[in-house]
Amino acid sequence: MSTNLGAEIIKTVGVTKRFGELVAVNKVDYLLHENEVAGIIGANGSGKTTFFNLVTGYFPPDEGTVYYKGEDITGTPPEQRVAMGMMRTFQLTSTFDNLAVIDNLVLSYFRAYQKHSLFHLFTNTCKKHRKNEKIQAIVETFELQDVADREVRHLGLGEKRRLEIAMAILAEPKVLLLDEPLAGLAENEIKAVLSVLRRHIGTQTILIVEHKISHVEDFLQRLTVMHEGRVIADGGYEECLRDPEVRRSYWQIDVSEDGVEEACS
Amino acid sequence: MNTFRWWRGILLAFFLLAIIRVFLPLPFSNEIIIFSIYVMGCSFLLGRVGFISFGQPAYLATGAYATAFYLFYFGANPFIGILIGVVAGLVMSLIVGPLFVRLRSDYFALVNLALAVIFYYTMQKVLAPITQGDNGLWFLANMTSTPIIDITRPKEFFTFAFLAALAIWALFKYLNDTLYGACALASKVNEDKVQFLGYSNFKIRFFGFIVANVTTAFAGSLYAIYLGFVSPEITSAHRCADPVVVTILGGVGTLYGPLVGAIAFTGMKDLIAGLIGNWELFIGFLLVFIMLAGEKGIWGSLEPQLKKVFSGKRV
């Protein structure tokens, strides 16, 4: 775990979410500090994405409270959370397929840096902002130059995912919440995305939900492991993986060093 | 140069309408121009905001009746009548909009239909002492001539409606280019992402609803002035699908669609009806064909071909 922790930025106290009989997230207490780079892992169905949705306001928890910088945001709608500085991506890549790549970025840029009331949306054309330096820089960073003018629906999955992360990073949120950002990406694309994210370490809080931890092991400062809706381990990367409960319930293996290697690879 | 290119599209579209005016009788041209304004509202709602509405006649009637009430009971200036019609459309949108735009698209279609039916019976039965029920309000003789452009005369009415349609068309073209236009398209395909990017779906849709239905009410006012009378027939249930049909006929989400659709629809109604009687049957078959052939509509199918022809010529 990082030694000089910043102030609390996101805190959940006893958040619970039920879907019928199933308790998807069960009384989870979680604390994220400013400028921390943290990850949540867990098997499919462990509740990590549900927990992520509770934090970002996709749906409200049945019980418990979510705080942002000490303020109770449990009932705050997503667009207000974005205004407060939280920005998320989705597990299934989520972009605007009927708009050009560049206009997807313009929408993200405009919300983050310009007055974005209806009046301003009405008085500004997309074209006016397409050549903006920040947008052009992010296009280059994510190597989207060749597809910038193309409609998103003609893009491949890798390009779409890069676009979605680019949209999030462009807005320079205080907290960047990424839901399985690397799924479906090729090895070189994963490296590219992580190298961009690395530049934001120290200035941004980053929370990543991942299924495969091998990708992010040397990137994360802190790891949280979820299993059946509960947090079963929280701390440094190595520390978590040595935790007997993690090994038993997550990888279903006996305590042996080889097991960890296998699971990670 | 860019400005010229921007306007070229508009001029081209209206050149088409001007030609119609030369070759076809005046009532026909007037009907097309009003109908195209009516459809522009519906097309914007469907193509941009992503809401299909089977109740557009409710907003058309709002404008028409507001204009009619004024000209029948209170005043004589048709321009003030139009203004009142537009304001009534705005008020109606502000009242029902916040409730309706929260609905899913399919419920939105039906709740508007319900509104049109409510409007029909209110005008026909409930308010019959004021609206004169099925007989309607006749006020053609009440209207006084207006200076500069006298819209009580069909010829000058055409000029006025033509310019109004041009202005509305330009407004929609501008809206499509704005960030609002992009937000509306975005909200149409991915409302979650819109929210998590920090925009409000509600505001985007509500604004689109207002713009579309004020346009529709304006068309209703024009109908009232042009015909000089309004009856509940304007919002009857069997006319409810018309604007949607014409939007699809012309091509959903295309700017020229409403014009092309209005010409085709009115043309079939007035011309084919004289030849083969059951024109609605003909339109029915045409619609099935258009939707099976890729839902592009007349303009949607023509546009790529025209582009090929024109770009070929330039090279």
XYZ file of C-alpha atoms in Angstrom:
580
model
C 0.000 0.000 0.000
C 1.187 3.494 -0.758
C 2.845 5.150 2.206
C 1.574 8.723 2.012
C -2.160 8.392 1.668
C -4.231 11.402 0.677
C -7.543 12.416 2.153
C -10.562 10.133 1.925
C -12.271 10.487 -1.415
C -14.722 7.599 -1.674
C -16.069 5.722 1.301
C -18.836 3.163 1.522
C -20.353 2.036 4.782
C -22.290 -1.204 4.878
C -23.575 -1.012 1.297
C -25.815 -3.894 0.344
C -27.575 -4.724 -2.911
C -30.038 -7.543 -3.375
C -31.482 -8.875 -6.595
C -34.451 -10.908 -5.386
C -33.036 -13.650 -3.179
C -29.469 -13.049 -4.253
C -27.356 -10.728 -2.133
C -25.007 -9.385 -4.777
C -23.163 -7.002 -2.476
C -23.216 -7.732 1.229
C -22.431 -4.957 3.751
C -19.287 -3.734 2.083
C -17.159 -1.099 3.813
C -14.634 0.391 1.466
C -12.307 3.342 1.593
C -10.444 4.972 -1.260
C -7.898 7.730 -0.704
C -7.043 10.581 -3.004
C -4.494 9.710 -5.689
C -4.574 6.052 -4.803
C -4.439 3.475 -7.580
C -6.634 0.644 -6.428
C -8.123 -2.460 -7.940
C -11.023 -4.728 -7.148
C -10.843 -8.282 -8.358
C -13.076 -11.242 -8.000
C -14.504 -14.108 -9.976
C -17.594 -13.659 -12.158
C -20.563 -13.080 -9.884
C -18.440 -11.985 -6.937
C -20.263 -8.647 -6.838
C -17.432 -6.421 -8.006
C -19.323 -4.811 -10.870
C -22.452 -4.443 -8.734
C -20.362 -2.749 -6.062
C -18.867 -0.525 -8.747
C -22.375 0.387 -9.922
C -23.357 1.306 -6.372
C -20.349 3.577 -6.010
C -20.973 5.314 -9.343
C -24.726 5.631 -8.814
C -25.924 3.332 -11.585
C -28.450 2.088 -9.051
C -28.939 2.905 -5.345
C -27.952 0.482 -2.580
C -30.693 -1.244 -0.569
C -28.767 -0.432 2.586
C -25.695 1.541 3.499
C -24.194 4.859 2.563
C -21.769 6.091 -0.081
C -19.630 9.157 0.674
C -17.634 11.342 -1.657
C -15.143 13.574 0.150
C -17.179 13.129 3.288
C -20.445 14.089 1.633
C -23.306 11.567 1.518
C -23.962 10.904 -2.182
C -26.059 7.744 -1.818
C -29.022 9.301 -3.622
C -27.109 11.637 -5.925
C -27.832 11.035 -9.618
C -24.892 10.050 -11.872
C -24.694 13.328 -13.785
C -24.162 15.200 -10.515
C -21.503 12.725 -9.452
C -19.745 13.413 -12.740
C -19.889 17.125 -11.978
C -18.301 16.380 -8.580
C -15.393 14.683 -10.302
C -16.270 11.012 -10.710
C -16.092 9.442 -14.152
C -16.636 5.812 -15.026
C -16.375 3.464 -17.964
C -18.512 0.406 -18.580
C -17.717 -3.279 -18.700
C -19.465 -3.598 -22.047
C -17.859 -0.783 -23.991
C -20.165 2.165 -23.964
C -19.819 4.873 -26.590
C -22.146 6.743 -28.918
C -22.186 4.514 -31.962
C -24.093 6.930 -34.174
C -21.617 9.777 -33.718
C -18.146 10.270 -35.132
C -15.238 9.325 -32.859
C -14.223 12.970 -32.608
C -17.727 14.048 -31.577
C -17.765 11.463 -28.790
C -14.661 13.193 -27.492
C -16.127 16.657 -28.072
C -19.104 15.745 -25.864
C -16.810 14.626 -23.068
C -14.570 17.682 -23.469
C -17.446 20.149 -23.551
C -19.005 18.871 -20.345
C -15.698 18.986 -18.525
C -14.265 22.320 -19.654
C -17.093 24.518 -20.942
C -20.344 25.791 -19.574
C -22.705 23.054 -20.606
C -26.213 24.326 -19.929
C -28.814 23.722 -22.647
C -28.219 27.256 -23.833
C -24.534 26.589 -24.398
C -25.238 23.249 -26.054
C -27.522 25.164 -28.388
C -25.093 27.965 -29.191
C -22.032 25.771 -29.815
C -21.495 23.586 -32.849
C -19.461 20.384 -32.651
C -17.252 21.598 -35.460
C -16.096 24.572 -33.402
C -14.464 22.287 -30.824
C -13.118 19.450 -32.939
C -9.717 21.093 -33.430
C -9.304 21.781 -29.724
C -5.771 21.049 -28.480
C -6.835 18.825 -25.600
C -9.007 16.721 -27.901
C -6.338 16.462 -30.569
C -3.779 15.472 -27.940
C -5.961 12.678 -26.601
C -6.680 11.479 -30.151
C -2.947 11.106 -30.660
C -2.320 9.517 -27.279
C -4.876 6.826 -27.985
C -3.893 6.531 -31.640
C -7.344 7.329 -32.923
C -6.201 9.712 -35.703
C -7.089 7.340 -38.506
C -10.612 6.740 -37.301
C -11.361 10.187 -35.849
C -13.959 11.112 -38.453
C -15.516 7.686 -38.666
C -18.765 6.768 -36.988
C -18.091 4.683 -33.901
C -20.260 1.794 -35.076
C -17.667 1.046 -37.767
C -14.899 0.631 -35.182
C -13.433 -2.580 -33.802
C -13.758 -3.474 -30.132
C -10.198 -2.449 -29.295
C -10.623 0.972 -30.867
C -13.961 1.450 -29.117
C -12.473 0.608 -25.751
C -9.609 2.990 -26.329
C -12.148 5.655 -27.259
C -14.165 5.086 -24.104
C -11.107 5.342 -21.885
C -9.982 8.388 -23.866
C -13.368 10.022 -23.234
C -12.982 9.410 -19.505
C -9.370 10.578 -19.288
C -10.056 13.656 -21.433
C -12.464 14.941 -18.797
C -9.668 14.752 -16.179
C -11.929 13.575 -13.369
C -10.689 13.462 -9.794
C -11.638 9.809 -9.610
C -11.385 7.571 -12.627
C -13.444 4.418 -12.253
C -12.709 1.781 -14.873
C -14.836 -1.346 -15.169
C -12.734 -4.071 -16.804
C -10.992 -1.593 -19.098
C -8.643 -4.186 -20.536
C -11.111 -6.904 -21.473
C -10.999 -7.692 -25.145
C -7.828 -5.720 -25.813
C -4.752 -7.124 -27.487
C -1.477 -7.331 -25.530
C 0.001 -4.209 -27.147
C -3.207 -2.256 -26.603
C -3.210 -3.214 -22.924
C 0.340 -1.916 -22.617
C -0.625 1.305 -24.358
C -3.653 1.892 -22.139
C -1.711 1.172 -18.960
C 1.125 3.461 -19.985
C -1.374 6.297 -20.468
C -2.959 5.544 -17.094
C 0.483 5.521 -15.460
C 0.954 9.158 -16.399
C -2.029 9.993 -14.252
C -0.733 8.279 -11.135
C -0.197 10.827 -8.414
C -2.663 13.336 -9.816
C -5.757 11.190 -10.120
C -7.468 8.551 -8.069
C -7.930 5.423 -10.120
C -10.129 2.459 -9.267
C -10.073 -0.492 -11.618
C -12.351 -3.499 -11.557
C -10.639 -6.409 -13.238
C -11.294 -10.019 -13.828
C -7.774 -10.974 -14.797
C -5.284 -9.497 -12.360
C -2.173 -10.518 -14.248
C -2.593 -7.420 -16.416
C -2.569 -4.934 -13.608
C -0.387 -6.512 -10.951
C 2.535 -4.102 -11.275
C 0.198 -1.165 -11.786
C -1.962 -1.288 -8.681
C -0.899 0.075 -5.306
C -3.676 -1.684 -3.520
C -5.926 -4.624 -4.154
C -9.325 -5.611 -2.856
C -10.651 -9.098 -3.404
C -14.381 -9.752 -3.448
C -16.113 -13.083 -3.120
C -19.856 -13.725 -3.004
C -20.628 -10.091 -2.344
C -18.132 -9.596 0.463
C -14.652 -8.130 0.678
C -12.394 -10.991 1.724
C -9.033 -9.259 1.468
C -7.809 -5.708 1.169
C -4.253 -4.426 1.100
C -1.053 -4.765 -0.891
C -0.979 -6.975 -3.937
C 1.255 -9.711 -2.567
C -0.443 -9.560 0.801
C -3.837 -10.213 -0.767
C -2.661 -13.099 -2.856
C -1.093 -14.797 0.142
C -4.293 -14.494 2.092
C -5.526 -18.042 2.707
C -9.188 -17.122 2.226
C -8.463 -15.537 -1.129
C -6.659 -18.626 -2.279
C -9.342 -20.926 -1.007
C -12.420 -19.109 -2.212
C -11.208 -17.215 -5.232
C -8.885 -19.682 -6.886
C -10.099 -22.722 -5.020
C -6.570 -23.892 -4.437
C -4.644 -25.096 -1.430
C -1.960 -22.924 0.055
C 1.034 -23.342 -2.191
C 3.283 -20.825 -3.921
C 2.851 -22.488 -7.317
C -0.892 -21.982 -7.139
C -0.555 -18.237 -7.090
C 1.728 -18.324 -10.089
C -0.759 -20.413 -12.000
C -3.687 -18.236 -11.123
C -1.883 -15.052 -12.026
C -0.632 -16.183 -15.389
C -17.230 29.022 -49.076
C -18.286 26.951 -46.080
C -21.222 29.209 -45.516
C -22.208 28.717 -49.109
C -22.000 24.943 -48.732
C -24.127 25.126 -45.638
C -26.802 27.078 -47.435
C -26.579 25.090 -50.639
C -28.562 22.258 -49.127
C -31.336 24.530 -47.999
C -31.552 26.367 -51.282
C -31.641 23.110 -53.189
C -34.525 21.830 -51.101
C -36.518 24.967 -51.515
C -35.744 25.297 -55.162
C -37.645 22.043 -55.399
C -40.606 23.564 -53.608
C -40.469 26.690 -55.725
C -40.697 24.495 -58.820
C -43.724 22.790 -57.382
C -45.335 26.161 -56.903
C -44.805 26.969 -60.584
C -46.157 23.719 -61.934
C -48.837 22.763 -59.478
C -51.979 24.549 -58.343
C -51.688 26.908 -55.378
C -53.817 24.972 -52.855
C -51.660 21.932 -53.488
C -48.434 23.902 -52.860
C -49.841 25.448 -49.718
C -50.881 22.096 -48.361
C -47.417 20.657 -49.034
C -45.627 23.526 -47.352
C -47.761 23.380 -44.200
C -47.588 19.617 -44.111
C -43.806 19.669 -44.438
C -43.527 21.979 -41.407
C -45.811 19.586 -39.523
C -43.606 16.645 -40.472
C -40.358 18.485 -39.670
C -41.388 18.530 -36.006
C -42.222 14.837 -36.012
C -39.080 13.943 -37.952
C -36.886 15.830 -35.488
C -38.550 14.051 -32.597
C -38.165 10.649 -34.226
C -34.836 11.023 -36.003
C -32.905 13.120 -33.496
C -34.456 12.645 -30.093
C -35.513 9.060 -30.801
C -39.138 9.378 -29.757
C -41.903 8.102 -31.972
C -45.197 9.877 -31.336
C -48.611 8.799 -32.570
C -50.172 11.885 -31.058
C -48.745 14.746 -33.097
C -52.252 15.899 -34.096
C -52.774 16.873 -30.445
C -50.074 19.549 -30.764
C -51.200 20.462 -34.259
C -54.703 20.999 -32.873
C -53.357 22.977 -29.924
C -51.901 25.523 -32.324
C -54.895 25.438 -34.642
C -57.526 25.844 -31.919
C -55.608 28.572 -30.096
C -55.414 30.519 -33.348
C -59.064 29.756 -34.087
C -60.289 30.862 -30.653
C -58.503 34.147 -31.003
C -59.750 34.845 -34.514
C -63.289 33.654 -33.808
C -63.899 35.337 -30.479
C -61.351 38.049 -29.837
C -59.385 39.544 -32.671
C -58.852 39.759 -36.389
C -55.104 39.914 -36.987
C -53.933 36.548 -38.343
C -50.323 37.184 -37.275
C -51.399 37.602 -33.662
C -53.439 34.429 -34.179
C -50.291 32.565 -35.218
C -48.363 33.974 -32.294
C -51.051 32.779 -29.903
C -51.009 29.350 -31.548
C -47.249 29.057 -31.080
C -47.457 30.186 -27.446
C -50.234 27.647 -26.846
C -47.987 24.937 -28.321
C -45.215 26.013 -25.984
C -47.509 25.975 -22.949
C -48.875 22.538 -23.908
C -45.314 21.169 -24.305
C -44.282 22.651 -20.983
C -47.243 21.021 -19.243
C -47.154 17.503 -20.698
C -43.453 17.357 -21.636
C -42.009 16.781 -18.152
C -44.400 13.842 -17.725
C -44.100 12.327 -21.191
C -40.356 12.488 -21.864
C -39.637 10.345 -18.823
C -41.429 7.458 -20.515
C -39.887 4.739 -22.621
C -40.178 5.323 -26.332
C -43.024 2.841 -26.876
C -45.121 4.252 -24.044
C -44.324 7.731 -25.270
C -45.890 6.836 -28.630
C -49.085 5.671 -26.973
C -49.440 8.352 -24.336
C -49.359 10.933 -27.106
C -52.019 9.012 -28.985
C -54.101 9.111 -25.818
C -53.579 12.856 -25.599
C -54.789 13.262 -29.188
C -57.912 11.246 -28.410
C -58.568 13.273 -25.250
C -58.127 16.446 -27.267
C -60.527 15.201 -29.932
C -63.352 14.474 -27.520
C -62.715 17.639 -25.534
C -63.096 19.732 -28.659
C -65.963 17.698 -30.081
C -68.099 17.153 -26.959
C -66.835 18.669 -23.709
C -66.167 22.155 -25.025
C -68.834 21.993 -27.727
C -70.517 25.242 -26.624
C -67.250 27.057 -27.325
C -65.863 24.980 -30.192
C -69.230 24.354 -31.880
C -68.431 20.647 -31.893
C -68.227 18.901 -35.254
C -69.289 22.019 -37.128
C -66.054 23.683 -36.159
C -65.146 27.330 -35.902
C -65.383 29.354 -39.111
C -63.507 32.606 -39.100
C -62.294 33.163 -42.656
C -64.365 36.318 -42.934
C -63.211 37.596 -39.519
C -59.588 37.986 -40.543
C -58.416 41.401 -41.613
C -55.831 41.993 -44.300
C -52.344 42.509 -42.966
C -49.859 45.050 -44.299
C -46.695 44.116 -46.280
C -47.659 40.472 -46.658
C -51.353 39.683 -46.598
C -51.582 36.088 -45.454
C -55.351 36.017 -45.806
C -54.740 35.712 -49.548
C -53.520 32.264 -50.655
C -50.751 33.589 -52.911
C -49.143 35.689 -50.220
C -49.861 33.012 -47.659
C -47.681 30.724 -49.730
C -44.809 33.221 -49.640
C -45.133 33.536 -45.874
C -45.378 29.786 -45.263
C -42.511 29.188 -47.693
C -40.229 31.588 -45.815
C -41.326 30.164 -42.469
C -40.593 26.624 -43.642
C -37.192 27.766 -44.890
C -36.422 29.334 -41.509
C -37.549 26.250 -39.578
C -35.608 23.987 -41.893
C -32.491 26.118 -41.310
C -33.094 25.967 -37.561
C -33.224 22.175 -37.624
C -30.161 22.013 -39.813
C -28.342 24.248 -37.350
C -29.593 22.178 -34.395
C -28.191 19.037 -35.998
C -24.755 20.638 -36.143
C -24.764 21.834 -32.542
C -23.627 20.048 -29.443
C -27.284 19.793 -28.554
C -27.857 17.810 -31.752
C -24.970 15.504 -30.861
C -26.308 15.082 -27.324
C -29.767 14.228 -28.658
C -28.363 11.578 -31.005
C -26.201 10.280 -28.169
C -29.149 10.075 -25.817
C -31.089 8.203 -28.487
C -28.634 5.298 -28.590
C -27.053 5.250 -25.147
C -28.793 7.077 -22.341
C -26.638 5.517 -19.625
C -23.486 6.845 -21.185
C -25.020 10.306 -21.585
C -25.725 10.325 -17.871
C -22.298 9.069 -16.912
C -20.696 11.661 -19.123
C -22.477 14.265 -17.029
C -25.410 15.327 -19.205
C -29.072 15.132 -18.308
C -31.173 12.936 -20.598
C -34.276 14.610 -19.268
C -33.174 18.113 -20.246
C -32.034 16.958 -23.677
C -35.327 15.207 -24.394
C -37.512 17.881 -22.891
C -35.877 20.559 -25.008
C -36.251 18.404 -28.137
C -39.896 17.784 -27.272
C -40.540 21.512 -26.935
C -38.807 22.406 -30.194
C -40.628 19.670 -32.106
C -44.064 20.427 -30.732
C -43.874 24.186 -30.947
C -43.040 23.609 -34.622
C -46.054 21.323 -34.864
C -48.310 23.904 -33.197
C -47.031 26.491 -35.640
C -48.067 24.218 -38.502
C -51.477 23.927 -36.825
C -51.824 27.718 -36.742
C -50.928 27.880 -40.423
C -53.628 25.308 -41.201
C -56.147 27.388 -39.283
C -55.265 30.588 -41.133
C -55.084 28.907 -44.526
C -58.377 27.038 -44.265
C -60.156 29.711 -42.225
C -61.771 27.078 -40.087
C -60.885 24.409 -37.511
C -62.859 21.319 -36.515
C -62.088 18.370 -34.243
C -61.291 16.401 -37.415
C -57.764 17.843 -37.244
C -56.966 15.636 -34.236
C -59.054 12.587 -35.096
C -57.473 9.229 -34.320
C -57.263 8.029 -37.922
C -54.968 10.933 -38.837
C -52.624 10.239 -35.919
C -50.110 8.155 -37.792
C -49.833 10.554 -40.743
C -46.753 12.520 -39.669
C -44.962 9.335 -38.626
C -45.871 7.695 -41.922
C -44.584 10.673 -43.883
C -41.410 10.815 -41.779
C -40.701 7.203 -42.641
C -41.771 7.740 -46.233
C -39.318 10.621 -46.599
C -36.511 9.015 -44.617
C -36.089 9.099 -40.825
C -33.375 11.426 -39.592
C -32.711 13.058 -42.954
C -33.218 16.783 -43.291
C -34.861 16.587 -46.695
C -37.077 13.703 -45.650
C -39.968 15.862 -44.399
C -40.052 17.855 -47.641
C -39.782 14.872 -49.921
C -42.224 12.904 -47.780
C -44.734 15.748 -47.694
C -44.577 16.145 -51.460
C -44.957 12.420 -52.022
C -47.750 12.007 -49.484
C -49.778 15.022 -50.530
C -49.105 14.154 -54.131
C -50.440 10.661 -53.722
C -53.399 11.865 -51.739
C -54.429 14.510 -54.247
C -53.273 13.060 -57.538
C -53.471 9.303 -57.213
C -56.773 9.614 -55.384
C -58.188 11.070 -58.592
C -56.873 8.140 -60.612
C -57.287 5.010 -58.533
C -59.438 5.901 -55.555
C -57.913 3.908 -52.709
C -54.782 6.006 -52.279
C -54.339 4.975 -48.662
C -54.019 1.370 -49.754
C -51.294 2.458 -52.146
C -49.437 4.293 -49.359
C -49.788 1.238 -47.129
C -48.054 -0.971 -49.689
C -45.420 1.667 -50.332
C -44.633 1.886 -46.604
C -44.269 -1.874 -46.276
C -41.936 -1.814 -49.253
C -39.863 1.077 -47.868
C -39.443 -0.542 -44.474
C -38.541 -3.920 -45.929
C -36.086 -2.244 -48.299
C -33.947 -0.939 -45.463
C -36.028 1.747 -43.741
C -34.230 4.513 -45.552
C -37.269 6.184 -47.027
C -37.439 7.973 -50.340
C -34.803 10.574 -49.570
C -32.597 8.143 -47.666
C -32.425 5.965 -50.781
C -32.062 8.829 -53.233
C -29.367 10.747 -51.362
C -26.397 8.418 -52.014
C -27.366 8.174 -55.692
C -27.618 11.944 -56.025
C -24.314 12.418 -54.236
C -22.687 10.022 -56.689
C -24.127 11.907 -59.646
C -23.135 15.330 -58.350
C -19.659 14.380 -57.158
C -19.092 12.608 -60.481
C -19.950 15.773 -62.365
C -17.578 17.888 -60.300
C -14.651 15.566 -60.975
